């Protein structure tokens, strides 16, 4: 049973054998009852070898612990989402029972329950990430201080540029007024002469 599906951990389940499809036995051993789980794993390996690992993980691990992925922070979140998207098919796959006319679904849960499992796992993952971020809060605070200083410098630069533009307008107005007054002085001189 452990060779087909070692349920001690998710990684052990993943590393189990997903290629064995049949057990050979002769009629002399018909009295040996084969565990129903073993039969189910063999049928799964035979009918859906490309999904066997994912389906076995979902069948045997109702709660997927996301804490090992936290060491990579949010970098693993897209991988986790992608894994669940690819595993969704396990909710629709069927395998035949001993009677070829009857079949049963591999994962006996509705899509809603499966969706809830996904959301729970992702919630735990995202909830665990801030712990890592808080460990680096000093770095984040330093970045925030620099961002504030940059914003202040940009505001000061903008204020200075507006002040320069205002002074240029005043200089232009004064030059025009000076030109007008020169014209008045010139006309007064001409009138006095």
PDB file of N, CA and C in Angstrom, residues 58 88-89 121 138 157 160:
ATOM      1  N   UNK A  58      -4.827  14.827  -3.159  1.00  0.00           N
ATOM      2  CA  UNK A  58      -6.117  15.389  -2.740  1.00  0.00           C
ATOM      3  C   UNK A  58      -6.974  14.365  -2.002  1.00  0.00           C
ATOM      4  N   UNK A  88      -7.902  20.548 -10.378  1.00  0.00           N
ATOM      5  CA  UNK A  88      -9.363  20.634 -10.379  1.00  0.00           C
ATOM      6  C   UNK A  88      -9.994  19.470 -11.130  1.00  0.00           C
ATOM      7  N   UNK A  89      -9.310  18.977 -12.136  1.00  0.00           N
ATOM      8  CA  UNK A  89      -9.849  17.868 -12.926  1.00  0.00           C
ATOM      9  C   UNK A  89     -10.117  16.636 -12.066  1.00  0.00           C
ATOM     10  N   UNK A 121      -6.365  26.927   1.667  1.00  0.00           N
ATOM     11  CA  UNK A 121      -4.911  26.786   1.509  1.00  0.00           C
ATOM     12  C   UNK A 121      -4.269  28.118   1.111  1.00  0.00           C
ATOM     13  N   UNK A 138      12.093  47.058   9.398  1.00  0.00           N
ATOM     14  CA  UNK A 138      13.076  48.134   9.437  1.00  0.00           C
ATOM     15  C   UNK A 138      13.481  48.535   8.024  1.00  0.00           C
ATOM     16  N   UNK A 157      10.971  71.047  -5.584  1.00  0.00           N
ATOM     17  CA  UNK A 157      11.376  71.346  -6.965  1.00  0.00           C
ATOM     18  C   UNK A 157      10.221  71.968  -7.740  1.00  0.00           C
ATOM     19  N   UNK A 160       9.689  75.530  -6.503  1.00  0.00           N
ATOM     20  CA  UNK A 160      10.738  76.418  -7.024  1.00  0.00           C
ATOM     21  C   UNK A 160      10.483  76.731  -8.495  1.00  0.00           C
TER      22      UNK A 160
END
